[in-house]
Backbone as CSV, one residue per row, in Angstrom:
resi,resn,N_x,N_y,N_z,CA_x,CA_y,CA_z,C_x,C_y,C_z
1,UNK,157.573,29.041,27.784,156.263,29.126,28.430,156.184,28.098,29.554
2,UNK,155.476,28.675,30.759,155.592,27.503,31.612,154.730,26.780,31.607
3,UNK,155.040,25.077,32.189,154.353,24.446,31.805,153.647,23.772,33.281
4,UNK,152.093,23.322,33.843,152.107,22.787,34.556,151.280,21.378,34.480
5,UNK,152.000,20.915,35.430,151.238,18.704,35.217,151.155,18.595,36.679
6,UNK,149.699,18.159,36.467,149.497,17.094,37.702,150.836,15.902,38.188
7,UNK,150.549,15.920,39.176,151.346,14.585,40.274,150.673,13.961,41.290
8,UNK,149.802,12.932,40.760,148.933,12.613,41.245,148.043,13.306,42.144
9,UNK,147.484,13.053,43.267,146.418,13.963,43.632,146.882,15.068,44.528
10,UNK,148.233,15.363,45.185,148.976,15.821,45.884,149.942,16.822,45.552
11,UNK,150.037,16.643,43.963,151.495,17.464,43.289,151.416,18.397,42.342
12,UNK,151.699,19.285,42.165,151.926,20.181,40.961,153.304,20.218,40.580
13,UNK,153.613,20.067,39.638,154.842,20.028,38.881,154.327,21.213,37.858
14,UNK,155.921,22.553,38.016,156.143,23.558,37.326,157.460,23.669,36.658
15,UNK,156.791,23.350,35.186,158.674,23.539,34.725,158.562,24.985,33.802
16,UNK,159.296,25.569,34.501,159.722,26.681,33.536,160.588,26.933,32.069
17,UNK,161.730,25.678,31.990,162.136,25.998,30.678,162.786,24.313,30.811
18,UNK,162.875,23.830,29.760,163.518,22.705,29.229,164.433,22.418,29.227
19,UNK,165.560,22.958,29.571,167.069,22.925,29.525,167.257,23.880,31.044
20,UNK,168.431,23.639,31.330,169.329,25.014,32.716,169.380,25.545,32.272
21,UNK,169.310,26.619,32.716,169.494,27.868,32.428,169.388,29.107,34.096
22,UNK,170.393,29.955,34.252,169.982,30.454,35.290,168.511,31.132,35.493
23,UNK,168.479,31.755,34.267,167.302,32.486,34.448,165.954,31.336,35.158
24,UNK,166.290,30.259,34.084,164.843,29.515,35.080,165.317,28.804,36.284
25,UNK,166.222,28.823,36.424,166.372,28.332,38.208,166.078,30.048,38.960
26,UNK,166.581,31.124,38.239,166.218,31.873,39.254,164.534,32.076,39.734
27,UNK,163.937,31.968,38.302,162.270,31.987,38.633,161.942,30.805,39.222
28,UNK,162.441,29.646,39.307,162.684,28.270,39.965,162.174,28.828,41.775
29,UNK,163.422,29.396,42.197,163.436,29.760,43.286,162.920,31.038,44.261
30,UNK,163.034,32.156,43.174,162.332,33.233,43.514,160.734,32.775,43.891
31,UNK,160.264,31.668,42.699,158.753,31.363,43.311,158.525,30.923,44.233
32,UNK,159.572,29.837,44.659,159.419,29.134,45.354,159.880,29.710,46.963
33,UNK,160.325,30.875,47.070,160.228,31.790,48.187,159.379,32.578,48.742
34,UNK,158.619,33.365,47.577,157.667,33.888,47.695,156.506,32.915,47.999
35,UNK,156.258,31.861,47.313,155.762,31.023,47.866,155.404,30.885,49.151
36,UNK,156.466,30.233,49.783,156.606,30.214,51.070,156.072,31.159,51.976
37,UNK,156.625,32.353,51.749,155.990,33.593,52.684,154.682,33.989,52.405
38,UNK,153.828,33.279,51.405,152.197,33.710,51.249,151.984,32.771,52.168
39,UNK,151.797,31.602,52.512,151.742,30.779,53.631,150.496,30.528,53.354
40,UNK,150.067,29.843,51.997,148.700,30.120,51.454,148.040,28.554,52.460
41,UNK,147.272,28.625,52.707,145.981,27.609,53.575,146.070,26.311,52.205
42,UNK,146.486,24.494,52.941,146.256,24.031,51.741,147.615,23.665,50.915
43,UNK,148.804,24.731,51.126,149.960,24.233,50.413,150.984,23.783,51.965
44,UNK,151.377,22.917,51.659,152.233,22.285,52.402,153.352,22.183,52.594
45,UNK,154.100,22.271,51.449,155.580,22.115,51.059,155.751,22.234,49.895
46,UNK,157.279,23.074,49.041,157.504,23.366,47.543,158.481,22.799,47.149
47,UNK,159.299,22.596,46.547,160.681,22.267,46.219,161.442,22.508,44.427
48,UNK,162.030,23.709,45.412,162.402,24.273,43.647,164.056,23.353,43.167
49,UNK,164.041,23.246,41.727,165.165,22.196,41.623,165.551,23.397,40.051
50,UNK,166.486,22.420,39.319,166.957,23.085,38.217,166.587,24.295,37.460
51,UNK,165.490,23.788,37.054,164.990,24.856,35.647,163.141,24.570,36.449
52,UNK,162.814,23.908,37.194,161.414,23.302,37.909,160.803,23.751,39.637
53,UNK,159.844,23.552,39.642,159.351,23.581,41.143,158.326,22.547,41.316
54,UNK,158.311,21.991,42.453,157.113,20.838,42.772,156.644,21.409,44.102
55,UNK,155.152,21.578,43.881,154.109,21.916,44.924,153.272,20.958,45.459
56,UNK,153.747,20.687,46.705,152.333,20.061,47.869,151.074,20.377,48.107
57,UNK,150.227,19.806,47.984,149.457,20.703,48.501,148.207,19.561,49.017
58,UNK,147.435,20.133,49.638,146.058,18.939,50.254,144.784,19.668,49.394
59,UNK,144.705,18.708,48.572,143.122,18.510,47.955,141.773,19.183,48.895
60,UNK,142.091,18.446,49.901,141.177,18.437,51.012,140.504,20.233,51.256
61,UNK,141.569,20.570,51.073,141.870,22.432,51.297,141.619,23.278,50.253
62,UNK,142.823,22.536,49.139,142.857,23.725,47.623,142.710,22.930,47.299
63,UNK,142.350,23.289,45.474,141.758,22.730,44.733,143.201,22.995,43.313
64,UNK,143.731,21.949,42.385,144.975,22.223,42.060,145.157,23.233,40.788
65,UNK,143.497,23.752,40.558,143.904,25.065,39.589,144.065,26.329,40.630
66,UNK,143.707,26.211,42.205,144.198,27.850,42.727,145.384,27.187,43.335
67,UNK,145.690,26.314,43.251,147.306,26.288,43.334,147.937,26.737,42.047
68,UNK,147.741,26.693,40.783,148.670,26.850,39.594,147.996,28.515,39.631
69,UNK,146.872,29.023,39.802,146.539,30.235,39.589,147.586,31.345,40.478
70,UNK,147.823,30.703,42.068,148.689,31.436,42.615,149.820,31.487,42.373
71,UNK,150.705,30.159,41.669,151.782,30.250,40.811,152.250,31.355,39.746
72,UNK,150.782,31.131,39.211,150.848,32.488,37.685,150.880,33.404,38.308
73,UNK,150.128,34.132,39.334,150.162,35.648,39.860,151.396,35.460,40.420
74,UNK,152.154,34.662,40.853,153.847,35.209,41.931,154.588,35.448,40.324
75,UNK,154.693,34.533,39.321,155.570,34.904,38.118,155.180,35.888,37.199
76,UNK,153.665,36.156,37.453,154.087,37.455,36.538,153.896,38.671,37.019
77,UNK,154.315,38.673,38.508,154.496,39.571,39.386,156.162,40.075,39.121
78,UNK,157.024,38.949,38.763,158.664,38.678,38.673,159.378,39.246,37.580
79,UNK,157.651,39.577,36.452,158.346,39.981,35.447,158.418,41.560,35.398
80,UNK,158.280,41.969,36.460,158.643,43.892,36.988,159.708,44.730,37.860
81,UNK,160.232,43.268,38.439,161.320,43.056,39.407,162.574,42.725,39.472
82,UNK,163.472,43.249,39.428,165.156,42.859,39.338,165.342,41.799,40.179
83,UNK,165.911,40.323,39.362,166.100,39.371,39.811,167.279,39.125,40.795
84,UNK,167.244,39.509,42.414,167.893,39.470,42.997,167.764,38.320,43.886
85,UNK,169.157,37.497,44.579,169.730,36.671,45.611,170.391,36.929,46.530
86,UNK,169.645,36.987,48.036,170.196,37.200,48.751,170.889,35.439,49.523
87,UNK,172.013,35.632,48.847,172.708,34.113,49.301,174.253,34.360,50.317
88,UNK,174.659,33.174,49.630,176.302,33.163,50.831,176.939,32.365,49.641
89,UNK,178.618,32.558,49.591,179.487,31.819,48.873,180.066,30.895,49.893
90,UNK,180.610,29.650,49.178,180.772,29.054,50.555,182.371,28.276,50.031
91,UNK,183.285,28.313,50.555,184.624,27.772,49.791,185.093,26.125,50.900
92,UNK,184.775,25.354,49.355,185.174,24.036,49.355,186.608,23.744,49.264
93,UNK,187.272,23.116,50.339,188.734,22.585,49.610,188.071,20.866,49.117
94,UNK,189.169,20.902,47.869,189.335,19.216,47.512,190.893,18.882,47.277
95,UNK,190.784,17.736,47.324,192.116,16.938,47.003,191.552,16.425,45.737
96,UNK,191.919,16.828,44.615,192.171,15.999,43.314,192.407,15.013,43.285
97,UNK,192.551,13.961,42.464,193.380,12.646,41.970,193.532,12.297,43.373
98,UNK,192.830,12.051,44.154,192.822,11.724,45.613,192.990,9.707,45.639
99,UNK,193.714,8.992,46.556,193.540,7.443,46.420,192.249,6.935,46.367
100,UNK,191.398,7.887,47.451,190.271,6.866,47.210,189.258,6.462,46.086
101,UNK,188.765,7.516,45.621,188.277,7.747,43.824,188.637,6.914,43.924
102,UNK,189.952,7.226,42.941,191.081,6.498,42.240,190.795,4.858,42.392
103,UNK,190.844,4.453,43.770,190.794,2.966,43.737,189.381,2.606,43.445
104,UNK,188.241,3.108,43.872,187.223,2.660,43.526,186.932,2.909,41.911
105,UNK,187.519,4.162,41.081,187.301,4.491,39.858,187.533,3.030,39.021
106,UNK,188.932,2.570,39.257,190.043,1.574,38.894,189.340,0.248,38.654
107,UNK,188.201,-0.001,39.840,187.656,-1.038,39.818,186.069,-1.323,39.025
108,UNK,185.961,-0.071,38.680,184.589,0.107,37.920,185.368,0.448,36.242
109,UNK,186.607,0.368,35.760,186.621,1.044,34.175,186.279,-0.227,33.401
110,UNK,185.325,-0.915,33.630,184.364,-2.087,32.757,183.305,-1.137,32.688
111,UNK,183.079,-0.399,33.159,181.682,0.766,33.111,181.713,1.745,32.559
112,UNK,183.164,2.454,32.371,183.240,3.464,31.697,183.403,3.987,30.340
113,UNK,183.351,4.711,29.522,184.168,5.718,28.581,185.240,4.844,27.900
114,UNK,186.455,5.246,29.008,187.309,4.861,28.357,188.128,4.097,29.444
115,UNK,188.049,2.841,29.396,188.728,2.000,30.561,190.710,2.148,30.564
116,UNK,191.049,3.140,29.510,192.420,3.062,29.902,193.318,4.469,30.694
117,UNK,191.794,5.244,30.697,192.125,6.155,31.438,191.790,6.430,32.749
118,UNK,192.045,7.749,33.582,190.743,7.571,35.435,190.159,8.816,34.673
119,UNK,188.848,8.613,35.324,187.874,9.781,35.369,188.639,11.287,34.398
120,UNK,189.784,11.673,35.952,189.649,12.809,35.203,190.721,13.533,34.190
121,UNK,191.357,11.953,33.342,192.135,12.632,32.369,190.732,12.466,31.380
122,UNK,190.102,11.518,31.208,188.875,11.869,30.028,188.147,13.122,30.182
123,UNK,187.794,13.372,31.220,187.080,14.363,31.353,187.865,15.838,30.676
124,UNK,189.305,16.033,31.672,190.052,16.936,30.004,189.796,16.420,28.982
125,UNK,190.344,15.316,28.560,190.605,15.116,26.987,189.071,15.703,26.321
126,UNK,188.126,15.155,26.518,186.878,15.246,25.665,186.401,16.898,26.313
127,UNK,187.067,17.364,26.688,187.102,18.834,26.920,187.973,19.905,26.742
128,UNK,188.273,19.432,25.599,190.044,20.156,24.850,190.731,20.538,25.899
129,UNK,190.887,20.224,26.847,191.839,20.743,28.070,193.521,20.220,27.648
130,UNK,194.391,20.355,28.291,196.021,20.427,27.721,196.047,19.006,28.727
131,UNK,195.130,18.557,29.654,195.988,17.551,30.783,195.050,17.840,31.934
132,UNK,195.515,17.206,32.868,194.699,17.401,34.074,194.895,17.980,34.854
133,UNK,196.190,18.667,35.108,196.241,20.149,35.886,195.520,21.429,35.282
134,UNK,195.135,21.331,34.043,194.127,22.251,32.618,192.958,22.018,33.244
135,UNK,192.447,20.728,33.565,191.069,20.419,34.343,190.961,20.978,35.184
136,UNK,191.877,21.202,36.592,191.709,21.739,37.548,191.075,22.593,37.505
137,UNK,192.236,23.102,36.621,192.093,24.540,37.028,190.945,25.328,36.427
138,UNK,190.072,24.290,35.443,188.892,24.874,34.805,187.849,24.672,36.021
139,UNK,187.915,23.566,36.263,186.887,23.184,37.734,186.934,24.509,38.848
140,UNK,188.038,24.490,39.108,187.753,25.227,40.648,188.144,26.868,40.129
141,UNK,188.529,27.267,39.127,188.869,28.549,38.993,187.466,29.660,39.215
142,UNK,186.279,28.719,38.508,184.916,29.687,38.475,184.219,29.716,39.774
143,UNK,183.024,29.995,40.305,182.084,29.738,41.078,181.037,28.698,40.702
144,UNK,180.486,28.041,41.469,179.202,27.323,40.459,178.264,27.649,41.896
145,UNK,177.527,27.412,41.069,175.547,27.794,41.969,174.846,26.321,42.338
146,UNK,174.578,26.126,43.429,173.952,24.715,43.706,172.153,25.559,43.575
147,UNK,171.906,23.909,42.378,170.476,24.544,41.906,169.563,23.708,42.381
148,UNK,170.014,22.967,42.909,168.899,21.955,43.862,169.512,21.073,44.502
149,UNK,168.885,20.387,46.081,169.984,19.400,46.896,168.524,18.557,46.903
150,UNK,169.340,17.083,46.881,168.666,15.701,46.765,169.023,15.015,45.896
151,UNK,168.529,13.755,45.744,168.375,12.261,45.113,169.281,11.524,46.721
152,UNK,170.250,12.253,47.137,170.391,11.361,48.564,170.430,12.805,49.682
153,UNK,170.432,12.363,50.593,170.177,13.417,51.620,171.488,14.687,51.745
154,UNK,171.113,15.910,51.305,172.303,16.727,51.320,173.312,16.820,50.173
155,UNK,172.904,15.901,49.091,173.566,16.167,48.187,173.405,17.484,46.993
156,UNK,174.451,18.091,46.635,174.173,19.769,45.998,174.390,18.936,44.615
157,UNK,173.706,19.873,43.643,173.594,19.752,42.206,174.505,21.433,41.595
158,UNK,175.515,21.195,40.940,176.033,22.596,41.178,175.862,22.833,39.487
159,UNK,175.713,24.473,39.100,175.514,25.215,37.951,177.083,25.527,37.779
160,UNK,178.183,25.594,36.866,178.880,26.433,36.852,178.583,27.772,36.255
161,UNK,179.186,28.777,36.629,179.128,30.053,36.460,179.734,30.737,35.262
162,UNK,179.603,30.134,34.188,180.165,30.405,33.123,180.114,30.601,31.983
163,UNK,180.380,31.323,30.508,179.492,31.119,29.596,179.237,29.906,29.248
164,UNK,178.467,29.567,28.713,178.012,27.997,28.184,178.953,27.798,27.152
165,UNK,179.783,28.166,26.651,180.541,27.597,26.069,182.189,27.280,26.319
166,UNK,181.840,27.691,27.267,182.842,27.062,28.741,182.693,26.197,29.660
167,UNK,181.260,25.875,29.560,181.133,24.757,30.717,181.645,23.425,30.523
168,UNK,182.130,23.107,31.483,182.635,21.547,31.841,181.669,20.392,31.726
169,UNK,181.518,19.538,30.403,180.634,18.472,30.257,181.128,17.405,30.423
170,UNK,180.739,16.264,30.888,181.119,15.364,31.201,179.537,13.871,31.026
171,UNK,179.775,13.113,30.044,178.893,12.262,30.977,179.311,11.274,31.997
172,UNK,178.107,10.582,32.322,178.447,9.890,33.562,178.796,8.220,32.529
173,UNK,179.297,7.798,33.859,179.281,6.330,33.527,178.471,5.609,32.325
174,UNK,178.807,4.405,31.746,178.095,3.395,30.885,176.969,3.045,31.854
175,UNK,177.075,2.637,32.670,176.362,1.892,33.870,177.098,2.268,34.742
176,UNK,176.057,2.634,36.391,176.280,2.902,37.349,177.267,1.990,37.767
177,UNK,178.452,2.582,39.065,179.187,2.426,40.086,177.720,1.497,41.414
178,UNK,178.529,0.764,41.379,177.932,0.056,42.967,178.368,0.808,44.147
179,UNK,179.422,1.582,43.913,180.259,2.198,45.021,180.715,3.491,44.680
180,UNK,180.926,4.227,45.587,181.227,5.921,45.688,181.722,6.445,46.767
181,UNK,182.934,6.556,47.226,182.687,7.081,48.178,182.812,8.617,48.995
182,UNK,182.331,8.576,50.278,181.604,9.834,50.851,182.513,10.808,50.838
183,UNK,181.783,11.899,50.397,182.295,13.280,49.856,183.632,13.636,48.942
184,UNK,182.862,12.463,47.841,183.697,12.438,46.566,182.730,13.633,45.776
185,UNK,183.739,14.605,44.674,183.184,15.595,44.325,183.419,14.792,42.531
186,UNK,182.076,15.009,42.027,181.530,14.351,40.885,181.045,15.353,39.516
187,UNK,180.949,14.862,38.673,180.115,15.609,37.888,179.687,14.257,36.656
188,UNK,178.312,15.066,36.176,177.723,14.366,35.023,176.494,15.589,34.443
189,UNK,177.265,14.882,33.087,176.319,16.370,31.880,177.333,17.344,32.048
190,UNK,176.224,18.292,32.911,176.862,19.726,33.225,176.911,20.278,34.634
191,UNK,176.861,19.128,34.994,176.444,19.768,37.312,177.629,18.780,37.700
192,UNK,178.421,19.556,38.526,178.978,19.097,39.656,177.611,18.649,40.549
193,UNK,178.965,17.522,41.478,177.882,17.610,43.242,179.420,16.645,44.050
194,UNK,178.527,16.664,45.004,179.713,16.385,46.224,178.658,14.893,46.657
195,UNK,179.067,13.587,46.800,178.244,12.880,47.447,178.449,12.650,48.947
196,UNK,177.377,13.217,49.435,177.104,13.446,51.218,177.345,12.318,52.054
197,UNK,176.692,10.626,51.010,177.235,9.946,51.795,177.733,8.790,50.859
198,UNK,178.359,7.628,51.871,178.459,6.509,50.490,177.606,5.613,50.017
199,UNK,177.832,5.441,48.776,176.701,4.227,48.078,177.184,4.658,46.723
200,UNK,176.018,3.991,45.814,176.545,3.774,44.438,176.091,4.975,43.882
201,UNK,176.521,5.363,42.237,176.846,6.520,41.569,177.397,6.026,40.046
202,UNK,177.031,7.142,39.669,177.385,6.981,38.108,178.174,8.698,37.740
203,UNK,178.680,9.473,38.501,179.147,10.772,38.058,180.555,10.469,37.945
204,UNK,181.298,10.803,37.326,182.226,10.990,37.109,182.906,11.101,38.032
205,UNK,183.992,11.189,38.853,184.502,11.198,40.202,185.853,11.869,39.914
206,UNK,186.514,13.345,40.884,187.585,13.821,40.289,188.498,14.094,41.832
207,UNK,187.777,13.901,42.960,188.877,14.259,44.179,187.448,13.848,45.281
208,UNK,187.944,14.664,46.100,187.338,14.170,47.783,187.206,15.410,48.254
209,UNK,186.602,16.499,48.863,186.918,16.822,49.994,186.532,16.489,51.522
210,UNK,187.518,16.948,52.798,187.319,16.843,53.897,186.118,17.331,54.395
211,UNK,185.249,17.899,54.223,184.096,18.777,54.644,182.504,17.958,54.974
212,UNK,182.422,17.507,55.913,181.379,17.006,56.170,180.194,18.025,55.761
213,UNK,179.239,17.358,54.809,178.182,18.278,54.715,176.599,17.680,54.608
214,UNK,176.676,16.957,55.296,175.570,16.173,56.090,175.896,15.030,56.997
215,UNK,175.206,15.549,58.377,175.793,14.687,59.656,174.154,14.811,60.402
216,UNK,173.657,13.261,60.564,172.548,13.798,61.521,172.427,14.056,62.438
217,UNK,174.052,14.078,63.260,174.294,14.496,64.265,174.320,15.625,64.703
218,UNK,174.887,16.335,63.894,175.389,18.092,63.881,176.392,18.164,64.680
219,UNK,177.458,17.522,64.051,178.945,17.686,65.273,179.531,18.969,65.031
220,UNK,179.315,19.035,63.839,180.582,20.311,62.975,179.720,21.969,63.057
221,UNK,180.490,22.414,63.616,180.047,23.744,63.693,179.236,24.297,63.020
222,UNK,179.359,24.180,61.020,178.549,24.662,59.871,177.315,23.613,59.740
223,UNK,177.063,22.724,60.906,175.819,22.144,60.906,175.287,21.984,61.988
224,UNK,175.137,23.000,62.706,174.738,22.923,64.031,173.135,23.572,63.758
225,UNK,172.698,24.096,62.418,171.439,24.855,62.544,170.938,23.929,61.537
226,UNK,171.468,22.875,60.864,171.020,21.871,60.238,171.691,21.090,59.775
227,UNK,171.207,19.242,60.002,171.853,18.242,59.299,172.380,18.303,58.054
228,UNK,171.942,19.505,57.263,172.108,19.163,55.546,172.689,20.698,55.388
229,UNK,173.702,20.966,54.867,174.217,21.924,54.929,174.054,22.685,53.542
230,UNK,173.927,22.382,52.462,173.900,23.302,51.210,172.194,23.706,51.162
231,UNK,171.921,24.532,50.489,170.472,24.804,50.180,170.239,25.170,48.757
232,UNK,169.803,25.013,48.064,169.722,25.775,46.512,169.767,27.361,46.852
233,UNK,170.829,27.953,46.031,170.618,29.356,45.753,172.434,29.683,45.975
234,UNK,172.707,28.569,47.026,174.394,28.627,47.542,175.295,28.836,46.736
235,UNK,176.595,29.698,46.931,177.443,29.595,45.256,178.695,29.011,46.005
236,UNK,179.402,27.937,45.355,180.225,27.536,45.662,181.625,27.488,44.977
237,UNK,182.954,27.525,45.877,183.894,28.317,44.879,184.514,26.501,45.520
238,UNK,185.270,25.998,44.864,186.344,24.940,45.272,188.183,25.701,45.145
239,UNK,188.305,25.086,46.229,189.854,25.103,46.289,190.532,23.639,46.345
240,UNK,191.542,23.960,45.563,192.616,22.847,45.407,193.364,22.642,46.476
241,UNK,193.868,22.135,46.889,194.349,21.264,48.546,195.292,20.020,48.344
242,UNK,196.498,20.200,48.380,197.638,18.973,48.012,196.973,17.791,49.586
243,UNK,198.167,16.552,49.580,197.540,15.737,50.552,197.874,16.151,52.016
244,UNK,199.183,16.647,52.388,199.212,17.242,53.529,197.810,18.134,54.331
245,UNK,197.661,19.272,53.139,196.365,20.057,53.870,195.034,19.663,53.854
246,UNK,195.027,18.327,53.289,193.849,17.578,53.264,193.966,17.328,54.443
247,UNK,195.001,16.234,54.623,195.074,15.726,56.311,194.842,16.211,56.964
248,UNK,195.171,17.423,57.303,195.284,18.445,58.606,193.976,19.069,58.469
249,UNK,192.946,19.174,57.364,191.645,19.721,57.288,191.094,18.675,58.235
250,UNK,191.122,16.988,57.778,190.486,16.204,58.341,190.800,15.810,60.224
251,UNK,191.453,16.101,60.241,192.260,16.228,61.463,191.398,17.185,62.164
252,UNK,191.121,18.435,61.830,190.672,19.528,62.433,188.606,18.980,62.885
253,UNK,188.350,18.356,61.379,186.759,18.180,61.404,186.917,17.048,62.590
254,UNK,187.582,16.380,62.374,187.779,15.448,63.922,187.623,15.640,64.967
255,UNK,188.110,16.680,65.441,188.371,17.304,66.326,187.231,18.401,66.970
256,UNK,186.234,18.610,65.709,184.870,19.758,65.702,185.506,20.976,65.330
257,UNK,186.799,20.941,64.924,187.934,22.673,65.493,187.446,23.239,63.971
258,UNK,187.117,22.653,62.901,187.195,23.178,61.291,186.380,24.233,61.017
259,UNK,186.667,25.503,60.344,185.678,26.630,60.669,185.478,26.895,59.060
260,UNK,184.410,26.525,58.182,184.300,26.931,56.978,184.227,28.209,56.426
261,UNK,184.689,28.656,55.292,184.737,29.985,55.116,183.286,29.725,54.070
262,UNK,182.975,31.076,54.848,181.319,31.558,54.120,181.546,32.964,53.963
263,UNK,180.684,33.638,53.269,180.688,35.004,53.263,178.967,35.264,52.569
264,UNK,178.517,35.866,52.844,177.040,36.525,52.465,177.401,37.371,51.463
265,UNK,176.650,37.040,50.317,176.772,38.017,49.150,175.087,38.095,48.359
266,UNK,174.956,39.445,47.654,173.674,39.690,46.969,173.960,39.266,45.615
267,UNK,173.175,38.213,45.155,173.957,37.827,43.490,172.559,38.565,42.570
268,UNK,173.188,39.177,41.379,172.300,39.970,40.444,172.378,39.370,39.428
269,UNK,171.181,38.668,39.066,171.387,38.404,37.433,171.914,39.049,36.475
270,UNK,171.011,40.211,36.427,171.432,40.706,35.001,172.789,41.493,35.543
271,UNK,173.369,41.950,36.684,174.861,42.059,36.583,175.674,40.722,35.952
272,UNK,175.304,39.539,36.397,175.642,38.670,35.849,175.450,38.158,34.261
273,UNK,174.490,37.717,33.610,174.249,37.865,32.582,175.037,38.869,31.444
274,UNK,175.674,40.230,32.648,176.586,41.191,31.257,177.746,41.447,31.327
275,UNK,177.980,40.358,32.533,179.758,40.139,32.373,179.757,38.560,33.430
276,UNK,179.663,38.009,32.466,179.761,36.839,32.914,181.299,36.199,33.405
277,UNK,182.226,36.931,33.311,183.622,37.296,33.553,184.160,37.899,34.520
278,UNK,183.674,38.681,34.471,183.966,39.715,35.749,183.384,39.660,37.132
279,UNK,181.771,39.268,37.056,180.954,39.352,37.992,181.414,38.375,38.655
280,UNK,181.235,37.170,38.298,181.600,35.821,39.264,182.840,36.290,40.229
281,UNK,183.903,36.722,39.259,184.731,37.329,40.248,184.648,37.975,41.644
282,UNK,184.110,39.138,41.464,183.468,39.968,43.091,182.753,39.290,43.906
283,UNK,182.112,37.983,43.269,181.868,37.246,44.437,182.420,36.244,45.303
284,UNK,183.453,35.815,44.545,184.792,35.069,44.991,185.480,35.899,46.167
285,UNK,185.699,37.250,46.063,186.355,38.523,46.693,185.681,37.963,47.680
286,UNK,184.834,38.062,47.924,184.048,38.449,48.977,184.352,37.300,49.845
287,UNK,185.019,36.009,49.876,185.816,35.144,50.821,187.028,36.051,51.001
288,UNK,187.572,37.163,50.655,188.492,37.383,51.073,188.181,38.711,52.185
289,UNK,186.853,38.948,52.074,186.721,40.400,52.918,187.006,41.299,52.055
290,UNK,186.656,41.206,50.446,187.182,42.469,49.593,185.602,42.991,49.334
C-alpha cells in the first residue's frame, strides 16, 4: 500500500513498497512521468528513485492533500495499463582488478570485511562464486536498470536484471573510504553504480571504466545534450575490457573521438517478469542491431 509523508512544508514523499522491487520502481517512474506531462499549477519538480518518488510543490499554490490526491488518480489509473518503457540500453566497458581501485582499496582494508583480501575476491567468495573471473562474469553477463541518479552529481544506482536469487550482494565497507576514485564501478547491498566523480565512498569497488559520465563541460559527444548522462529508467549492459583497450578507450575520450554504443529499446514488464532469462537477453541484442 502506498504510503505518503510530509517533507516539511515543500515535500511529499511517496513510497510505494519497502524493499526494490521492479514493479515499484516502475510505478516509481511511470508516476513520475505522467506527472510531469499534467504540468499541474503549484508542482515544481518530482524525483522518482528506487521503490519512491519525492514531490515539490509551493504551498503558496497547492495545498499537499491535492498534491497526494493527484498522485492517487495517476496510480490507479496504472492499474489498467501495461507497464511499458520507452528507454535506451547503453554498453559500459570496464577494466576489472584495475591499479587504481586496487591501490586505493589496499589502503582502506582497516575498513573492510576482510582485510586479507581486495574487494572483489570477497565479493565472490560470500557469493558462492568459483573466483573472480566467476564474479565477472556474473557482473557484466546480465543487464541492470539504473533506478535513480544522485547522492553526487550523475551518479546511477543500478537494479540487476535478474531473479533475486541471483543477485549480486555485497555490503559496503565497515566505515567509509575517504577516497574513491572517478569512475570506479561499485556496488553495495544490491545496486551497482559508477562514481561520476572523486571523493569518499563506502561501495565496494571492482574496476574503472573509461567513460566520462558527467562533465560540466560537455566535451564528449554522449554529453553534449547534458552534463549528467544516465537518467533513471536506462538499462545498462557492462563489458569487460583487458588494459590495452582500456587505454585506447581513454585515448579516444581524450581526444572527444569516443562514440558510445546506445540503442533505444521498449522494456515490458510483464514480458519481463515471465522470463526473466530470456527477456534481458533481446535487449542486450539490440546493441548489436539484432
Amino acid at each position: 500500500m502506498t504510503r505518503y509523508t510530509p517533507g516539511g512544508d515543500e515535500h511529499l514523499f511517496v513510497e510505494y513498497s519497502e524493499e526494490m522491487t521492479l514493479e515499484a520502481f516502475f510505478t516509481s517512474i511511470l508516476v513520475s512521468q505522467e506527472l510531469a506531462v499534467r504540468k499541474i499549477d503549484g508542482i515544481t519538480e518530482n524525483c522518482p528513485a528506487n521503490a519512491s518518488l519525492q514531490v515539490r510543490f509551493d504551498p503558496d499554490v497547492i495545498a499537499a492533500r491535492d498534491v497526494q490526491r493527484e498522485l492517487e488518480d495517476i496510480e490507479a489509473a496504472f492499474g489498467d495499463v501495461d507497464k511499458v518503457l520507452d528507454t535506451r540500453i547503453v554498453e559500459i566497458p570496464v577494466l576489472y582488478n584495475d591499479p587504481w581501485t586496487h591501490e586505493v582499496l589496499m589502503r582502506f582494508r582497516e575498513r573492510h570485511q576482510d582485510p586479507d583480501s581486495t574487494d572483489i575476491e570477497y565479493a565472490a567468495r560470500i557469493n558462492d562464486l568459483s573466483g573472480v573471473d566467476a564474479f565477472i562474469e556474473a557482473h557484466s553477463s546480465t543487464p541492470w536498470f539504473v533506478s535513480t541518479v544522485g547522492f553526487v552529481a550523475g551518479l546511477p544506482f543500478m537494479y540487476q536484471m535478474v531473479e533475486r536469487r541471483r543477485q549480486l550482494q555485497v555490503p559496503k565497507y565497515l566505515t567509509p573510504r575517504t577516497d574513491t576514485p572517478r569512475l570506479t564501478v561499485g556496488h553495495g547491498g544490491c545496486f551497482a553504480c559508477i562514481y561520476s566523480v572523486r571523493g569518499a565512498g563506502g561501495y565496494q569497488m571492482f574496476g574503472v571504466t573509461p567513460i566520462p559520465i558527467y562533465d560540466v563541460e560537455q566535451r564528449q559527444p554522449h554529453l553534449r545534450n547534458s552534463m549528467i548522462f544516465f537518467r533513471a529508467g536506462d538499462i545498462v549492459k557492462f563489458r569487460p575490457v583487458d588494459r590495452a583497450e582500456y587505454d585506447e578507450l581513454v585515448a579516444q575520450v581524450d581526444q572527444g573521438a569516443f562514440q558510445l554504443r546506445t540503442a533505444d529499446v521498449r522494456f515490458e514488464l510483464d514480458a519481463y517478469t515471465a522470463d526473466q532469462t530470456g527477456y534481458p537477453t533481446t535487449l542486450v541484442e539490440a546493441l548489436n542491431g539484432r
